[in-house]
Short mmCIF file of C-alpha atoms in Angstrom, two decimals:
data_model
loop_
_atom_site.label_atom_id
_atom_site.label_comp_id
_atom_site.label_asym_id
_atom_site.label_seq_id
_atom_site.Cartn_x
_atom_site.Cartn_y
_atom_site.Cartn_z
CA UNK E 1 -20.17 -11.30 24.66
CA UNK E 2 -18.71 -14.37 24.04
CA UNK E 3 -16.13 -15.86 26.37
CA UNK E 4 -13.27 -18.71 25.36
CA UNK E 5 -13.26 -20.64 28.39
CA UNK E 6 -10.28 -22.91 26.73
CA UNK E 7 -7.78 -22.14 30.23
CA UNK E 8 -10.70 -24.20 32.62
CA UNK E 9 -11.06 -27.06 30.07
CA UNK E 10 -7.24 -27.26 29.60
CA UNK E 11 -7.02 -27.47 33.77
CA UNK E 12 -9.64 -30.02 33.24
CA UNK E 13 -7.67 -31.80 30.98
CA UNK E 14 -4.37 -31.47 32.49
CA UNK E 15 -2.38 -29.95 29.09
CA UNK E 16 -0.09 -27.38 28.83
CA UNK E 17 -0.74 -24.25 25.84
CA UNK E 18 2.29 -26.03 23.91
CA UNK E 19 1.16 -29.43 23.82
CA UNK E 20 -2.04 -28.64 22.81
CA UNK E 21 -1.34 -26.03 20.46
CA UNK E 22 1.19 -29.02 18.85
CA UNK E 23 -1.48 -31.57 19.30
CA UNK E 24 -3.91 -29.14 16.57
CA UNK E 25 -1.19 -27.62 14.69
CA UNK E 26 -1.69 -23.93 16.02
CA UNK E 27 0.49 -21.40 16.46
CA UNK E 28 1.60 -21.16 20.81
CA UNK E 29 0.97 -17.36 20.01
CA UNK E 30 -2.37 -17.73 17.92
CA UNK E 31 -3.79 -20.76 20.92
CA UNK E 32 -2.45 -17.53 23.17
CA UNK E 33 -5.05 -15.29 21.55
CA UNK E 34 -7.70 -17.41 22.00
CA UNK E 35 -7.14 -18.38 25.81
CA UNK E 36 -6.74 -14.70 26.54
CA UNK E 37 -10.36 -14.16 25.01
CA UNK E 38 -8.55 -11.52 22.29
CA UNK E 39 -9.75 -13.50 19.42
CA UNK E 40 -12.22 -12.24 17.06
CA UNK E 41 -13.54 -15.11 15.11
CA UNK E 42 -12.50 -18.96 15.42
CA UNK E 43 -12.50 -21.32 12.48
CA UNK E 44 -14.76 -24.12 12.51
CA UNK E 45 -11.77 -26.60 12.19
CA UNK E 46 -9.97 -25.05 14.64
CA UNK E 47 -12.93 -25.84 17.03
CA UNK E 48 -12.61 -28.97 15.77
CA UNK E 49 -9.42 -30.03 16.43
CA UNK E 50 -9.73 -28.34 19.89
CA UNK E 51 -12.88 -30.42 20.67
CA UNK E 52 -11.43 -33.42 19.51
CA UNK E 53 -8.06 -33.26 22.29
CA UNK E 54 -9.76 -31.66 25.03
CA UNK E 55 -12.74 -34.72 24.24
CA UNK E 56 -15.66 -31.74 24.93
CA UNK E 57 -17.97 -29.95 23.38
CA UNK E 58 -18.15 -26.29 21.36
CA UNK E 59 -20.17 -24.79 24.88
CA UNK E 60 -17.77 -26.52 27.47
CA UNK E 61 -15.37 -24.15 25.70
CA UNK E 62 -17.52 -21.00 24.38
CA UNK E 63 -19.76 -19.54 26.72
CA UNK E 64 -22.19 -16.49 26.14
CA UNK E 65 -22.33 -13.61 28.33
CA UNK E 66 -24.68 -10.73 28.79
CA UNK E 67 -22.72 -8.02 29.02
CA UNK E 68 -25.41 -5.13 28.75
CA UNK E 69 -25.92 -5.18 32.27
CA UNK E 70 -22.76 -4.78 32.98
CA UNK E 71 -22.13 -1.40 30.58
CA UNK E 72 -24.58 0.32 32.20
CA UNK E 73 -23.14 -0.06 35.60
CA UNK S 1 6.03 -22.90 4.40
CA UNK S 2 5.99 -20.14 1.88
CA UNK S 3 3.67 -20.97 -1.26
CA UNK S 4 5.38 -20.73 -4.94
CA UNK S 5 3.19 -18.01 -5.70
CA UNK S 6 4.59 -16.45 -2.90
CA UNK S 7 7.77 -17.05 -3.57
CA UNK S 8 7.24 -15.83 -7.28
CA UNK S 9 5.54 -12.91 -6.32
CA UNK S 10 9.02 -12.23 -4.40
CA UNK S 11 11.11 -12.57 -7.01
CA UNK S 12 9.03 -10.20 -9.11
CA UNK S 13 9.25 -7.69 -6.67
CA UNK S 14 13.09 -8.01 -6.69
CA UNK S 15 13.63 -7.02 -9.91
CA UNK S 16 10.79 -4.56 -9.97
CA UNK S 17 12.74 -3.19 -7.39
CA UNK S 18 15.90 -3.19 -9.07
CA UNK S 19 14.32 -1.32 -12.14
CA UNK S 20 13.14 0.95 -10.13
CA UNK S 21 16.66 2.11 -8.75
CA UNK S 22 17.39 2.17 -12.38
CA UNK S 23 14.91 4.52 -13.15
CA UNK S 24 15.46 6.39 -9.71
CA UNK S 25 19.13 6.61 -10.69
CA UNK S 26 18.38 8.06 -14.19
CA UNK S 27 15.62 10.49 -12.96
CA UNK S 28 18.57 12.03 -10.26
CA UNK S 29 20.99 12.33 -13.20
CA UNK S 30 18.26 14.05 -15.46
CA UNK S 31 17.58 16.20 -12.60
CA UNK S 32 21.63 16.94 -12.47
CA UNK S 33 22.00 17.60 -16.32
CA UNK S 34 18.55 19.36 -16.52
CA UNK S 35 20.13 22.24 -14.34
CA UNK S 36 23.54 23.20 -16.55
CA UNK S 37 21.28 22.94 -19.47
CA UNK S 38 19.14 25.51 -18.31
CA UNK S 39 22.36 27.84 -17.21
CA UNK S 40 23.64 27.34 -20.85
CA UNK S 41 20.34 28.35 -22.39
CA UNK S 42 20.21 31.37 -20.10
CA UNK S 43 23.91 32.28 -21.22
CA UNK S 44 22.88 31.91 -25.00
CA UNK S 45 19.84 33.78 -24.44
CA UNK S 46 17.60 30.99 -25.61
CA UNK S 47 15.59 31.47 -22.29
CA UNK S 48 13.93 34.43 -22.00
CA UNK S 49 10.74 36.01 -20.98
CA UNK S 50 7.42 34.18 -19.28
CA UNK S 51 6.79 31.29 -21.59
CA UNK S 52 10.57 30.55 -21.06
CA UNK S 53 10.20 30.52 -17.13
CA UNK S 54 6.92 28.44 -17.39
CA UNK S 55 8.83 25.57 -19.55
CA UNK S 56 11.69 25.53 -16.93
CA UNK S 57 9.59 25.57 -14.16
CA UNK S 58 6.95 22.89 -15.67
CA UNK S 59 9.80 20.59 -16.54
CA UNK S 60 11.23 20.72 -13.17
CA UNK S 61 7.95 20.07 -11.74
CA UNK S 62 6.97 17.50 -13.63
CA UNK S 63 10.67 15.66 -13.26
CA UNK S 64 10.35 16.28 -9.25
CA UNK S 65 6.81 14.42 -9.64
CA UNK S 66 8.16 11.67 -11.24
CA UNK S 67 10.64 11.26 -8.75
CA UNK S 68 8.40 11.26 -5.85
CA UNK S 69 6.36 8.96 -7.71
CA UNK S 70 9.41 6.63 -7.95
CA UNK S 71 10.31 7.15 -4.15
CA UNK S 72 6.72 6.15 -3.24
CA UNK S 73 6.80 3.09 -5.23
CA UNK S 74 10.28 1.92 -3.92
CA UNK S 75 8.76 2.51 -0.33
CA UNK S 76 5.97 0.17 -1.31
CA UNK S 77 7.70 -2.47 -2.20
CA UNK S 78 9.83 -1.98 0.49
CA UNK S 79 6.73 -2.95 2.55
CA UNK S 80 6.57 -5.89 0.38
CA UNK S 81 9.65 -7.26 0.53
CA UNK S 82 11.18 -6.58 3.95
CA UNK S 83 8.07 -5.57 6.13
CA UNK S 84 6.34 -8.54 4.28
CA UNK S 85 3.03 -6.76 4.74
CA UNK S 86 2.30 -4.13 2.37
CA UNK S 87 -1.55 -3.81 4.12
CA UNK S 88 -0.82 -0.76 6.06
CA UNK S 89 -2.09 2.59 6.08
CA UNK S 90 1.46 4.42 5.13
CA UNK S 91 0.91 2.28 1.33
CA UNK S 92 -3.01 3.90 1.21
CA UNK S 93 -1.16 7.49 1.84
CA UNK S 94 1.47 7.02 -0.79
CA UNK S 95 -0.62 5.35 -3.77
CA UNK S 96 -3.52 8.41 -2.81
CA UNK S 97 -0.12 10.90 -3.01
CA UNK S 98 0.92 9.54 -6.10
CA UNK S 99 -3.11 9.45 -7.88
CA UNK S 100 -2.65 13.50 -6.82
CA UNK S 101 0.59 13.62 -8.51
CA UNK S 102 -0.76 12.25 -11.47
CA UNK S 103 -3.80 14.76 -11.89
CA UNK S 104 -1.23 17.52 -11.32
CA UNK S 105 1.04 16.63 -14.46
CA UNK S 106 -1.88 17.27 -16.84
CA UNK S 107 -2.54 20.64 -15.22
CA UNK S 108 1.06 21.77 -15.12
CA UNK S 109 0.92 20.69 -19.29
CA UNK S 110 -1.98 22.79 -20.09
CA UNK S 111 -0.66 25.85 -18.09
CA UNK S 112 2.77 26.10 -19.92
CA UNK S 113 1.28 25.80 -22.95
CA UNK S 114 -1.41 27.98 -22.64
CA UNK S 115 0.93 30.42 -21.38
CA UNK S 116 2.83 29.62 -24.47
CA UNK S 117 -0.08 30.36 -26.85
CA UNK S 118 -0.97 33.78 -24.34
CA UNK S 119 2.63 35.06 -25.10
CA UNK S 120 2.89 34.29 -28.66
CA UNK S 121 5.53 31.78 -28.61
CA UNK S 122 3.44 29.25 -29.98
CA UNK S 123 1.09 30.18 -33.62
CA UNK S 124 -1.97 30.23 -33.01
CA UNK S 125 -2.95 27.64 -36.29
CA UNK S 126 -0.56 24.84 -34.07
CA UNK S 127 -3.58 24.39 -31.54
CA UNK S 128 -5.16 22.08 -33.03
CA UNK S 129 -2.30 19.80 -32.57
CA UNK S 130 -1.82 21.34 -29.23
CA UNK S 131 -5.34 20.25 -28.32
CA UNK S 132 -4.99 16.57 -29.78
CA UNK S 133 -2.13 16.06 -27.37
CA UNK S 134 -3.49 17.69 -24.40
CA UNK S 135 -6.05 15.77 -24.48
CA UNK S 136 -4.23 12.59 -24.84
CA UNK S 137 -1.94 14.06 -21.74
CA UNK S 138 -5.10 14.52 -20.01
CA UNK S 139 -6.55 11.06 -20.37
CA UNK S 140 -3.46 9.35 -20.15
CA UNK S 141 -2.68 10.83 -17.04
CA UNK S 142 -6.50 11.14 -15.20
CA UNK S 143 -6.51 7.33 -16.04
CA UNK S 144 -3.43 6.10 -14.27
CA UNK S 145 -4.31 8.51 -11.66
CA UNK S 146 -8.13 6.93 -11.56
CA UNK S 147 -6.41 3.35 -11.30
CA UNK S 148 -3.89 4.49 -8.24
CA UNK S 149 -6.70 5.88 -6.33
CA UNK S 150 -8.73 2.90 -6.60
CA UNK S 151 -5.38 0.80 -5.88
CA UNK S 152 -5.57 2.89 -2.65
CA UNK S 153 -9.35 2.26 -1.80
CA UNK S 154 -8.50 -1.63 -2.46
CA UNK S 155 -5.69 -1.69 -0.07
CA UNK S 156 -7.85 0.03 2.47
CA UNK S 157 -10.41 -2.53 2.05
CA UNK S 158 -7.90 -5.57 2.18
CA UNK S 159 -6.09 -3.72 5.38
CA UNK S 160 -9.26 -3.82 7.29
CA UNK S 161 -9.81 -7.62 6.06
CA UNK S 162 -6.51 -8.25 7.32
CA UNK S 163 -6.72 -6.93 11.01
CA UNK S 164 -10.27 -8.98 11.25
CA UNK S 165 -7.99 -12.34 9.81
CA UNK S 166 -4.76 -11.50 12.01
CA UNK S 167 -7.68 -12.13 15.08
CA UNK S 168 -8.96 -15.21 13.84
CA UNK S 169 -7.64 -18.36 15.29
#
């Protein structure tokens, strides 16, 4: 599975949810979705814009997880 | 900010809202008048017998299917302009309700006026006429009932499109 690991890079960065979410022109509740890992699909330029603030790249914020291991347990 | 075709689309829907009440309104009245007509014509003695029954009873049925068709619709664009989502899967239900609906009225025609023909109230050298407009009953309303159930299938597709984009950031 894939995991949104936007909450470390936003400690990293010292922002709050609001300012960012201003900062990229996002919705508080749609950044929300994302941080909470509830989002199915992210938009390109939405990864964009995030990149671009937080100064990172796509896989200091996305991060792939095997998580067939952990179903069978 | 609300695009124009949005806000066009809105307006629409307003007044195909407000004809709809109009044609609500007159379909409740019909319903009213349809009932003291039907005393009268018992007191006169123009109703009588089986074929008589099956025309009262196949006019009622077909005005009370026309009304729910109405209701349906008004709850529709109800979703539309209120809810602001008209996606869901109450809208698949009603446009699925109202395709049924549609596929009844033919059979309720062709009953009554078999029945008609079976108890001699209609001659027999009228059928041919008969037949033209059955059939043009039957394909007029099979059509619109075709194009409501595929309305139906479409909103089911675009509903599921919908919950994947309502996830996408």
């Amino acid at each position: 599975m894939i995991i949104v690991n936007l909450d470390v890079m936003m400690a990293k960065r010292k922002i709050s949810l609001t300012e960012l979410a201003e900062r990229i022109d996002l919705t508080n509740a749609n950044l929300s979705i994302l941080k909470t890992n509830k989002a199915k699909a992210i938009r390109f330029s939405t990864l964009e814009a995030i990149c671009r603030e937080l100064q990172c790249q796509p896989g200091d914020i996305l991060e792939y997880r095997d998580d067939t291991n952990e179903e069978d347990s | 900010m609300r695009s124009t075709e949005s806000t066009e689309s809105t307006e629409s829907t307003k007044y195909l809202n407000v004809f709809l009440n109009l044609l609500m309104l007159i379909g409740i009245i019909g319903l009213f008048l349809f009932i003291p007509m039907i005393y009268s014509m018992i007191r006169t003695k123009e109703l009588e017998g089986v074929g008589s029954l099956l025309y009262v009873l196949s006019g009622f049925i077909s005005s009370i299917g026309s009304l729910a068709i109405i209701v349906m619709l008004k709850r529709v664009v109800r979703t539309i302009l209120f809810e602001r989502n008209p996606f869901v899967e109450g809208n698949i239900m009603r446009f699925k309700r109202m395709a049924y609906i549609f596929f009844a009225f033919p059979l309720v025609s062709t009953i009554y006026q078999l029945t008609l023909i079976a108890t001699g109230r209609r001659a027999l050298e009228a059928t041919g006429s008969l037949g033209a407009s059955l059939v043009s009953v039957f394909i007029s309303n099979i059509f619109i009932g075709c194009v409501v159930l595929v309305l139906a299938n479409v909103f089911r597709f675009a509903m599921e499109i919908k919950k994947d984009n309502d996830l996408t950031v």
